[in-house]
Short mmCIF file of C-alpha atoms and ligand atoms in Angstrom, two decimals:
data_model
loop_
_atom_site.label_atom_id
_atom_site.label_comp_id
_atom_site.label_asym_id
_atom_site.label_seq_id
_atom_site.Cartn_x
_atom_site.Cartn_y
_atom_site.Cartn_z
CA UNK V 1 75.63 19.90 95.89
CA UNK V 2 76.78 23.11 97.40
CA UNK V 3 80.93 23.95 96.66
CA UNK V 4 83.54 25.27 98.11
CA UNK V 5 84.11 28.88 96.23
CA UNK V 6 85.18 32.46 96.84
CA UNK V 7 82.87 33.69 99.39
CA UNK V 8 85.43 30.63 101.93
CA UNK V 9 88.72 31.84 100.46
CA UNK V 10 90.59 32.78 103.74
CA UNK V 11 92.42 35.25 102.43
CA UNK V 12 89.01 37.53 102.34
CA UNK V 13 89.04 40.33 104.49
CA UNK V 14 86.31 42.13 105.49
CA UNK V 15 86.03 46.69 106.09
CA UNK V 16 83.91 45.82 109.08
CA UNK V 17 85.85 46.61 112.15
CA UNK V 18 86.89 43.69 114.11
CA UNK V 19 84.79 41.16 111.65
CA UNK V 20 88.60 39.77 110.65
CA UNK V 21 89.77 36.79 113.12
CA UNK V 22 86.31 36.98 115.01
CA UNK V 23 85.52 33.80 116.68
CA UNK V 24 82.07 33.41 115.37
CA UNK V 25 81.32 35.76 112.77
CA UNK V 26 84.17 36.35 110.38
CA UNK V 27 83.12 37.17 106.61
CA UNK V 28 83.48 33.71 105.60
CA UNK V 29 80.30 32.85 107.71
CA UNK V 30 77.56 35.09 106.89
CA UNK V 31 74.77 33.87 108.94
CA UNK V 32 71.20 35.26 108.73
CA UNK V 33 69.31 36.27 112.09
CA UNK V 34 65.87 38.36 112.88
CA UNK V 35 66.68 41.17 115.05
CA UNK V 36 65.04 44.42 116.45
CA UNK V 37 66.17 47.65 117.91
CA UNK V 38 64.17 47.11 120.98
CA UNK V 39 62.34 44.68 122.41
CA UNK V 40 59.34 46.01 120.66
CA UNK V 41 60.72 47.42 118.15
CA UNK V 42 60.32 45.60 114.26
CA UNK V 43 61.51 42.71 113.45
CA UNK V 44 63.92 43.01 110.71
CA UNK V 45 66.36 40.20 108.17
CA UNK V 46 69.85 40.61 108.89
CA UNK V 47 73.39 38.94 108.89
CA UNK V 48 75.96 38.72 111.19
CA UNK V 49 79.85 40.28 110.80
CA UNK V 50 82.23 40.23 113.90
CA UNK V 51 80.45 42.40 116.74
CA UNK V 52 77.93 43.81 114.44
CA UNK V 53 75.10 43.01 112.27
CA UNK V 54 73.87 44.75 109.15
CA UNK V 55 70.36 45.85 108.88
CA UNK V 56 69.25 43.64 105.01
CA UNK V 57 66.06 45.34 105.13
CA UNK V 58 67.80 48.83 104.83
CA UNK V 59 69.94 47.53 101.56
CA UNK V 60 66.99 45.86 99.96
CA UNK V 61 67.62 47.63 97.07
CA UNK V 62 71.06 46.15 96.53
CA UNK V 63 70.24 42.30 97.10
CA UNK V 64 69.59 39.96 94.20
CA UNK V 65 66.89 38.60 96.77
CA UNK V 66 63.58 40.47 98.59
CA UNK V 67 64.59 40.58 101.81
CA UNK V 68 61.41 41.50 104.23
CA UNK V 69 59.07 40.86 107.26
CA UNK V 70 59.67 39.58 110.13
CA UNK V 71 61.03 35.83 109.62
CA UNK V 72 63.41 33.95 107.27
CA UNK V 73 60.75 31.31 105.96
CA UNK V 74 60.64 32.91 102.68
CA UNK V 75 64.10 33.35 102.27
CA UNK V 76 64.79 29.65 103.58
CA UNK V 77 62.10 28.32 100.73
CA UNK V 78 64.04 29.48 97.75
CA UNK V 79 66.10 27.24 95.73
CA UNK V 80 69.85 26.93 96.86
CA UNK V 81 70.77 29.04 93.83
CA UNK V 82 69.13 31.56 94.90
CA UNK V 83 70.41 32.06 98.38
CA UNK V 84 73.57 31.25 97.50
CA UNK V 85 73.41 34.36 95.11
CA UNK V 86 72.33 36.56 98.30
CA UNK V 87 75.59 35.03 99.74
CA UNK V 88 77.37 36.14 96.77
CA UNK V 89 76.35 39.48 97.27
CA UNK V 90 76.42 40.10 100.81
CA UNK V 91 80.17 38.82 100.79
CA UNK V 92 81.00 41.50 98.04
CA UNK V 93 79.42 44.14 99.80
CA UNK V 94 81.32 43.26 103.06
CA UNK V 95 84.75 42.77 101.74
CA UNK V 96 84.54 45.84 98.95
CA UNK V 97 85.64 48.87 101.08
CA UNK V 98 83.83 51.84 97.89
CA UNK V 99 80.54 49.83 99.76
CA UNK V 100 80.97 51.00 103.24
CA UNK V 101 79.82 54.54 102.59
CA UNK V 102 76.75 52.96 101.83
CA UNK V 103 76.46 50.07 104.17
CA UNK V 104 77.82 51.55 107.07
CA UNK V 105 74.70 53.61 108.37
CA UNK V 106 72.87 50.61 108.98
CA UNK V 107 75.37 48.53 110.89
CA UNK V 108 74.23 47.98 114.73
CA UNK V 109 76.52 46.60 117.32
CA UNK V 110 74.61 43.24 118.00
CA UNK V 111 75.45 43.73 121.65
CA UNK V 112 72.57 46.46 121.60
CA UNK V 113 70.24 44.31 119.72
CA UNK V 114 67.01 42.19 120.29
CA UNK V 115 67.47 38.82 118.60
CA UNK V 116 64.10 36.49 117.99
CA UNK V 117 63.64 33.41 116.16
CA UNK V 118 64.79 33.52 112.60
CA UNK V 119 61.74 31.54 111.24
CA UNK V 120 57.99 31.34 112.14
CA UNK V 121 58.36 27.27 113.52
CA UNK V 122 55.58 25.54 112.11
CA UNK V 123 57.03 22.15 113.53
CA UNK V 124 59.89 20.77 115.42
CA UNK V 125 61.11 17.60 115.58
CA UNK V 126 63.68 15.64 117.50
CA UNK V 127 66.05 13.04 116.56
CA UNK V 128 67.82 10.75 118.75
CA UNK V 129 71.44 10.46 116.07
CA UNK V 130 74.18 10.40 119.00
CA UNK V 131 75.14 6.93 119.60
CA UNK V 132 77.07 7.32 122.93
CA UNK V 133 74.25 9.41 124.34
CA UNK V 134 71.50 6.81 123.35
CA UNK V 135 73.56 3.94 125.16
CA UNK V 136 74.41 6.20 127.94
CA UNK V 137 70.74 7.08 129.05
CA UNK V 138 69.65 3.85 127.15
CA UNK V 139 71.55 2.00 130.29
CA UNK V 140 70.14 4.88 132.94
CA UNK V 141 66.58 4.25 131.77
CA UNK V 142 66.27 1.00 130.69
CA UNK V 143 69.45 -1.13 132.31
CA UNK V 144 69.13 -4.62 130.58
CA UNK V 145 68.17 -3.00 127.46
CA UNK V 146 70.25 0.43 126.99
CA UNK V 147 70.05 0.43 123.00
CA UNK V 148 66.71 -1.03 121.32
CA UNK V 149 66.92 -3.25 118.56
CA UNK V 150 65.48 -0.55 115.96
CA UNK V 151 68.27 1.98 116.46
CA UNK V 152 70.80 0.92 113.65
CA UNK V 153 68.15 0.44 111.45
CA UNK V 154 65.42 3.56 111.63
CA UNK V 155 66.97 7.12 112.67
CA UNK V 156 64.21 7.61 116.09
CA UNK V 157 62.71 10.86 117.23
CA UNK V 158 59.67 12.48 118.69
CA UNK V 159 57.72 15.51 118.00
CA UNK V 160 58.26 17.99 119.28
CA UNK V 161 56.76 21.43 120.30
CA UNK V 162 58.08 24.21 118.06
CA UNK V 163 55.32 27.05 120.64
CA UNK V 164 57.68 26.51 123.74
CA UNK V 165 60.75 27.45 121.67
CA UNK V 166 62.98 30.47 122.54
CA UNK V 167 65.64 32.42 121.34
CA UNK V 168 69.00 32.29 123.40
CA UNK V 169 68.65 34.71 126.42
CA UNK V 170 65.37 34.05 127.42
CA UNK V 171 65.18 32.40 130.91
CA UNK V 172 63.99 29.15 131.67
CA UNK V 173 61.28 28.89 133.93
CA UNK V 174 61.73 25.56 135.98
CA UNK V 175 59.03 23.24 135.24
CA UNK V 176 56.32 21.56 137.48
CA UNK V 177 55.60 18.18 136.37
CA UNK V 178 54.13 14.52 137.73
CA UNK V 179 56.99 12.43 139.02
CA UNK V 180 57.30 9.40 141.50
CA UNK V 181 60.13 8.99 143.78
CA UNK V 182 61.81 5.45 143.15
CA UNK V 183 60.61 5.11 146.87
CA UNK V 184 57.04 6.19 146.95
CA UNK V 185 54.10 4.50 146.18
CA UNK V 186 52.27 6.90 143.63
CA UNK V 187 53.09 10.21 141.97
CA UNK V 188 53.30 13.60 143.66
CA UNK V 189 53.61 17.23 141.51
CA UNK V 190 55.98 19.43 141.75
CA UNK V 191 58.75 21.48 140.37
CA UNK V 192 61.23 19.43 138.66
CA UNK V 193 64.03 18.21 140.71
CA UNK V 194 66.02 16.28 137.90
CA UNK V 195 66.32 19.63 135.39
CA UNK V 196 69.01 18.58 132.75
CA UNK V 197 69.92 20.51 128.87
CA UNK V 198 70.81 18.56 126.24
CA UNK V 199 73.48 19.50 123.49
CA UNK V 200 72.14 19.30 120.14
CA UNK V 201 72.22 20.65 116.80
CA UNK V 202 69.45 22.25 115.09
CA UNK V 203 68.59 21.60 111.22
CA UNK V 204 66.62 24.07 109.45
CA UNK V 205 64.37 23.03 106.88
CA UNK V 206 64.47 24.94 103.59
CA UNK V 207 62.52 23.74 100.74
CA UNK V 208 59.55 21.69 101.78
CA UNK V 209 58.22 18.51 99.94
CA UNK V 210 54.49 17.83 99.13
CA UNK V 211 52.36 15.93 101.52
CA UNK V 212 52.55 12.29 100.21
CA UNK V 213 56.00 13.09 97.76
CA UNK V 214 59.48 11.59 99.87
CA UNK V 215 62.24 13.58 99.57
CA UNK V 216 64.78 10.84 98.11
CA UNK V 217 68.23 10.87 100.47
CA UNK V 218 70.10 11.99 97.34
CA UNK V 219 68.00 15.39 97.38
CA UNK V 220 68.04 15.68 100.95
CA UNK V 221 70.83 18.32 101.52
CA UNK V 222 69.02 20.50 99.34
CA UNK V 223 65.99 20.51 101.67
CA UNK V 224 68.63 22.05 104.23
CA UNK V 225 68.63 25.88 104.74
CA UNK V 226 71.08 26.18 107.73
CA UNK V 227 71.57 25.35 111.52
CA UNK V 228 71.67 26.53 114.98
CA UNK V 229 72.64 25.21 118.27
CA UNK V 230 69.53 23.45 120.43
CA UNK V 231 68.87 22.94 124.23
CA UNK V 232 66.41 20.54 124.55
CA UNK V 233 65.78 21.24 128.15
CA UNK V 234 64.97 17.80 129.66
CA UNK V 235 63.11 17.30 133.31
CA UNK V 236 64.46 13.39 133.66
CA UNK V 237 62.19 13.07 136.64
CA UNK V 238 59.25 13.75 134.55
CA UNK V 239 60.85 11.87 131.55
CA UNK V 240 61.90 8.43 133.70
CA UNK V 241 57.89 8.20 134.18
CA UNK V 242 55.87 9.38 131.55
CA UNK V 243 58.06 8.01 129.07
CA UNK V 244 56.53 4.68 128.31
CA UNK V 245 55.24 4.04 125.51
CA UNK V 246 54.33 6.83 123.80
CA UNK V 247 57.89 8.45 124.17
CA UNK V 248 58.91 12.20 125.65
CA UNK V 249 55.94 14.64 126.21
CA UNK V 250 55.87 17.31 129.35
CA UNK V 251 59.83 16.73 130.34
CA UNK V 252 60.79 18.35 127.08
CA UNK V 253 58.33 20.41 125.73
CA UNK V 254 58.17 22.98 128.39
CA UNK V 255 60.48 25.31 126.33
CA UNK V 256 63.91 24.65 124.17
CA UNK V 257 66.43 27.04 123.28
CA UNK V 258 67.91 27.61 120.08
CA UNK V 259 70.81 29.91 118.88
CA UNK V 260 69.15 33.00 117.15
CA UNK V 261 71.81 32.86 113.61
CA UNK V 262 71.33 30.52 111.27
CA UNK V 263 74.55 29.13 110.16
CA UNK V 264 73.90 28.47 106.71
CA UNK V 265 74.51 25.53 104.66
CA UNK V 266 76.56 27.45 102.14
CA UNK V 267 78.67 28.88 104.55
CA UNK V 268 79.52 25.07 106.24
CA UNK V 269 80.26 23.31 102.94
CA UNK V 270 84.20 23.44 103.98
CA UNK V 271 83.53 22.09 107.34
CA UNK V 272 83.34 18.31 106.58
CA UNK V 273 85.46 15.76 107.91
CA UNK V 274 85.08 11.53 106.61
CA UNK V 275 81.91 9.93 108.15
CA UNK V 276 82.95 7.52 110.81
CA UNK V 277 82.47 4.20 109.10
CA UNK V 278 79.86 1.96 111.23
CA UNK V 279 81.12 -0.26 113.72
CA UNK V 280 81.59 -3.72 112.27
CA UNK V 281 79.01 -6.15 111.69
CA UNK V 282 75.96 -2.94 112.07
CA UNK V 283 73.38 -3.54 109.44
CA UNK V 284 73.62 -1.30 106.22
CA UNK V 285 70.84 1.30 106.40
CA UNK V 286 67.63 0.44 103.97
CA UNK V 287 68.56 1.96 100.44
CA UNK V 288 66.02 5.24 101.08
CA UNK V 289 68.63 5.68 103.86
CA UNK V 290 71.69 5.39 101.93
CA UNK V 291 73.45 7.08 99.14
CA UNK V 292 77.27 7.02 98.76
CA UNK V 293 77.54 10.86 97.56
CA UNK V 294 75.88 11.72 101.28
CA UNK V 295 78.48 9.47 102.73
CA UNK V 296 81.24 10.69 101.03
CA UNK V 297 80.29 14.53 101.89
CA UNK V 298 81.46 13.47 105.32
CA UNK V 299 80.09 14.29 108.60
CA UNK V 300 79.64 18.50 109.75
CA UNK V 301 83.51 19.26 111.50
CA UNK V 302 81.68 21.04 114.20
CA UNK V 303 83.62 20.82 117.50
CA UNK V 304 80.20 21.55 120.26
CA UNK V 305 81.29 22.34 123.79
CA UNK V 306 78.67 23.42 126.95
CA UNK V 307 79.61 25.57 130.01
CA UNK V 308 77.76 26.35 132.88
CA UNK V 309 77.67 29.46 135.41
CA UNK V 310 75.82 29.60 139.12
CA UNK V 311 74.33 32.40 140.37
CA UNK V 312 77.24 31.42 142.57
CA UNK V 313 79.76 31.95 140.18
CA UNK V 314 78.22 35.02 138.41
CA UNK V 315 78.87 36.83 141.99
CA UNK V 316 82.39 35.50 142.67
CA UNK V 317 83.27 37.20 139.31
CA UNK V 318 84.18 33.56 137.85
CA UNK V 319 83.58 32.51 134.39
CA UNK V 320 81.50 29.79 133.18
CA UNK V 321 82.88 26.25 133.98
CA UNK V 322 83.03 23.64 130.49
CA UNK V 323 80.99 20.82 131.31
CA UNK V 324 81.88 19.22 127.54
CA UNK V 325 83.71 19.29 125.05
CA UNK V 326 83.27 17.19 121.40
CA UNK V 327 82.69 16.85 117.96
CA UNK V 328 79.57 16.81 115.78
CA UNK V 329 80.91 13.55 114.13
CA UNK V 330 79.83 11.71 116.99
CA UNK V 331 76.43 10.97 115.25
CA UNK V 332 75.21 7.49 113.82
CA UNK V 333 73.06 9.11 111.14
CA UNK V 334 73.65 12.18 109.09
CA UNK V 335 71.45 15.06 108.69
CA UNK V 336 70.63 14.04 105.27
CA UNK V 337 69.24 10.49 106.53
CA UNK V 338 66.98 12.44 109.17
CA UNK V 339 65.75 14.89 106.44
CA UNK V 340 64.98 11.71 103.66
CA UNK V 341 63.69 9.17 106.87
CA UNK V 342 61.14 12.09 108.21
CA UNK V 343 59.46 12.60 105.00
CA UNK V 344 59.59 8.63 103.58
CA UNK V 345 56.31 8.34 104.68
CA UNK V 346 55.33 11.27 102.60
CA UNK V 347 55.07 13.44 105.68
CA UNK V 348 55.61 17.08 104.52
CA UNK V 349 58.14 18.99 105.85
CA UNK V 350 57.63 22.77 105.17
CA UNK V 351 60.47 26.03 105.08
CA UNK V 352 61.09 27.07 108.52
CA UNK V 353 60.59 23.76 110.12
CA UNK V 354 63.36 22.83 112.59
CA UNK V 355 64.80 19.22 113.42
CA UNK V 356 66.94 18.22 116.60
CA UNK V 357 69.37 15.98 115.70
CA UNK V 358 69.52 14.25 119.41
CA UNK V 359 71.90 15.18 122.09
CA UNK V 360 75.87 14.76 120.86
CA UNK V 361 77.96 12.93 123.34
CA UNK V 362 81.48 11.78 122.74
CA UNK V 363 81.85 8.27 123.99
CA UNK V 364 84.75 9.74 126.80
CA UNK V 365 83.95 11.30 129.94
CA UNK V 366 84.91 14.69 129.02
CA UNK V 367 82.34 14.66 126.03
CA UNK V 368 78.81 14.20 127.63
CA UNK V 369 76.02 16.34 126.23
CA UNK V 370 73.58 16.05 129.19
CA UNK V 371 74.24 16.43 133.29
CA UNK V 372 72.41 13.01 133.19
CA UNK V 373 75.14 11.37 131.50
CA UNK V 374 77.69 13.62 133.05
CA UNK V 375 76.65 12.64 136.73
CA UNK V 376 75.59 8.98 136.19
CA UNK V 377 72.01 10.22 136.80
CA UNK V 378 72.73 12.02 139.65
CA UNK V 379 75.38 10.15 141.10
CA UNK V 380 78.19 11.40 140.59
CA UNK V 381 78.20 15.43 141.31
CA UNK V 382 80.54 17.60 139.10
CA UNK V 383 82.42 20.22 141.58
CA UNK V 384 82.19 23.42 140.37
CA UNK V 385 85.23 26.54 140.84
CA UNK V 386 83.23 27.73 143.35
CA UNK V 387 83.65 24.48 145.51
CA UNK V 388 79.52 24.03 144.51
CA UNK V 389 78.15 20.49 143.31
CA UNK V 390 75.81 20.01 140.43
CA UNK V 391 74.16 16.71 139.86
CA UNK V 392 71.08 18.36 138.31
CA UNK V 393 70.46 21.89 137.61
CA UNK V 394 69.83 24.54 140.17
CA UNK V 395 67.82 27.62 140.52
CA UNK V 396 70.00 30.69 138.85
CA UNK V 397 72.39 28.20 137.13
CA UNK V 398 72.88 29.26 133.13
CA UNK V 399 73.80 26.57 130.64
CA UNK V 400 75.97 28.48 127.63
CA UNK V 401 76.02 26.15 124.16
CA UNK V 402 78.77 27.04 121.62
CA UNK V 403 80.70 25.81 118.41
CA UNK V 404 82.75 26.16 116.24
CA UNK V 405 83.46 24.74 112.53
CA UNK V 406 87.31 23.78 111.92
CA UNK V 407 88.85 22.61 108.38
CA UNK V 408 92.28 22.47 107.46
CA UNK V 409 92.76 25.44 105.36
CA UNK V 410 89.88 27.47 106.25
CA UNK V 411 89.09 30.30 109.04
CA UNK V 412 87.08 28.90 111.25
CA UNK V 413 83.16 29.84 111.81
CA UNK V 414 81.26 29.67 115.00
CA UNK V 415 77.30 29.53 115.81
CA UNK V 416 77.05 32.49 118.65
CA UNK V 417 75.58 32.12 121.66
CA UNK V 418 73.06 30.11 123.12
CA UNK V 419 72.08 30.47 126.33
CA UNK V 420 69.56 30.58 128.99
CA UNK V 421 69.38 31.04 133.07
CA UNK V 422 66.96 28.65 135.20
CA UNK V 423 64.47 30.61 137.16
CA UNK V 424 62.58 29.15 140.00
CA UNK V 425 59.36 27.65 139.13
CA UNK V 426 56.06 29.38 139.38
O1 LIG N 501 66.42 6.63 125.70
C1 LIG N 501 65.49 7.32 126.12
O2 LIG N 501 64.41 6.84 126.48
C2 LIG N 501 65.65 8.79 126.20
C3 LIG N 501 65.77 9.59 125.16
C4 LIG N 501 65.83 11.04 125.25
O3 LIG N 501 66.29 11.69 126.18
C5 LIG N 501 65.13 11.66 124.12
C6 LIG N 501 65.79 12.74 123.38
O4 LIG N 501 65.49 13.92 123.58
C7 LIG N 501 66.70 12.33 122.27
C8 LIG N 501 68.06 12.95 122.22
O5 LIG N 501 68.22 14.12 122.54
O6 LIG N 501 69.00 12.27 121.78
CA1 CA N 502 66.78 15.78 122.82
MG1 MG N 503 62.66 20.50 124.37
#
């Protein structure tokens, strides 16, 4: 069970300029990234404070953990204790001004950085946890039956493809796909004309479990290195027909696009708010699914919010228009039930694997996670600043994912940026 302790005592400052009262990356947060100086150039471990990011392959010496290579899998595999040691450490060496003599030489301003994936993805999976978005695009795809009988009893996903995904900032390339016009008789190909993102979080997987050994729901959150934000770019055109039976397969797998820090687990363990109790009369999750200490833990206090800038836009000199806004806490199973369901048939999940937990939609208007829901499939535009209309995503538009973790008490944490601009298809 990871605590509250020093390293989330608001009163810690850090000698980092600007780190103090930054939205994202204040000493309290600590999250690890891969970065290079370069496009090309290595790829290095470090962690994020404020506008900057300090090099952890330069300070190797100083870390109770080896800290090399180009991915976090091997840090994400060691036991909690471990990493929450490195935590430790990392927050004493930030906050201690006799260390900046030291550290400072191998700060970089992340604004002059490349960032890459944190982890070498051996699989990615996706969940299906928000309620109000399953009924939403339940009732879009399937209108006499929006939510299937199974859904309050098994936590649903798909696999994924963990090739396809990107760090935020890499474009999108619009995807070409089979699709058949409510209209037309059979299928023509094409480039997507239905593009949608989703709003999700991202779970990554620490320690693994053996191939055939479940990881009991009471061990779960130790399985749990971290999170990012994930866009789990969605062509509904290609979706509405390919879907049945086997579930999604071309209209999501085309690329995804996940926030490049990985906001540990350590670092959110203030950021919990009481689980919404289940509507009354829902069936009691199987016992592999439940366990009263996961319950009581609460649900993540993550408020998630999407905005979205034309090309349109970018040349007026406008900023980005919020498409969403709403809270993490809008999902029907936690992260721990995902983590204990996906391996309770003894499938192994291994260190650097990465789990969607479904798109989060709040069950008002103003909370919507996907353009699908926003737009009633296309029906109802959104009107942009720029007097444009959006039912589905154009050519040039950029969707920006962000959040932020709130408690009572604490100074907040956010995830950075995720973000990616459409290009036309090739
Ligand atoms: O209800 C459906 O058939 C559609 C589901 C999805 O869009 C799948 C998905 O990616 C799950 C999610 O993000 O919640
Ligand atoms: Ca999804
Ligand atoms: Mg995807």
């Amino acid at each position: 069970m990871i605590m509250i302790d020093a390293t989330h005592d608001p009163a810690l400052k850090s000698w980092v300029p600007g780190a103090d009262g930054h939205p994202d990356f204040p000493i309290q947060n600590l999250p690890y990234g891969i970065f290079s100086l370069g496009a090309d150039g290595e790829k290095r471990p470090a962690v994020a404070i404020g506008d900057k990011l300090l090099d952890l392959s330069a300070i190797s010496g100083l870390l109770p953990v080896e800290l090399r290579g180009s991915t976090l899998n091997a840090l994400f595999a060691l036991p909690a204790e471990r990493r929450l040691a490195l935590r430790h450490k990392l927050s004493e060496l930030l906050s201690n001004d006799s260390h900046r003599p030291a550290l400072e030489p191998h700060l970089h301003e992340r604004s002059a950085v490349t960032m890459h994936l944190p982890a070498a993805i051996g699989d990615y999976t996706d969940f299906y946890v928000g309620i109000h978005h399953a009924n939403n695009i339940g009732r879009q795809f399937r209108p006499d039956n929006p939510l299937l009988p199974n859904y309050k009893y098994v936590p649903i996903g798909y696999h994924g493809r963990a090739s396809s995904i990107r760090p935020s900032g890499v474009p999108l390339v619009r995807p070409k796909g089979q699709r058949k016009p409510p209209e037309a008789d059979a299928p023509v190909v094409g480039p997507s004309a239905r593009l949608d993102y989703e709003l999700e979080l991202g779970v990554w997987i620490g320690r693994g479990n053996e191939l055939g050994e479940p990881i009991p729901i009471a061990e779960a959150a130790d399985h749990i290195a971290g999170f990012c934000l994930l866009n789990d770019w969605s062509a509904r055109d290609f979706q509405a027909w390919e879907y049945q039976p086997l579930g999604p397969f071309l209209a999501k797998n085309f690329q995804t696009t996940i926030s490049p820090w990985v906001v540990t687990a350590e670092a959110l363990a203030p950021f919990r708010i009481a689980q919404p109790a289940r509507p009354e009369g829902d069936p009691k999750p199987l016992p592999y699914l439940w366990d009263e200490d996961d319950q009581a833990a609460g649900a993540l206090g993550i408020e998630l919010e999407v905005q979205l800038l034309t090309a349109k836009m970018r040349e007026q000199g406008l900023p980005p228009h919020r498409l969403s806004k709403g809270p993490a806490s809008n999902m029907y199973w936690t992260v721990a039930q995902i983590v204990a369901h996906h391996a309770s048939n003894g499938c192994n999940l291994q260190p650097g694997d990465l789990l969607g937990t479904g798109t989060i939609s709040a069950p008002t208007d103003d909370g919507c996670g996907s353009l699908m829901e926003i737009t009633r499939g296309g029906t109802r535009p959104v009107t942009l600043p720029s007097g444009e209309e959006r039912s589905f995503l154009q050519d040039g538009d950029e969707i920006l994912l962000s959040a932020t973790a709130r408690a009572d008490g604490h100074v907040p944490i956010g995830f950075g940026e995720c973000r990616a601009v459409v290009l036309p298809a090739r």
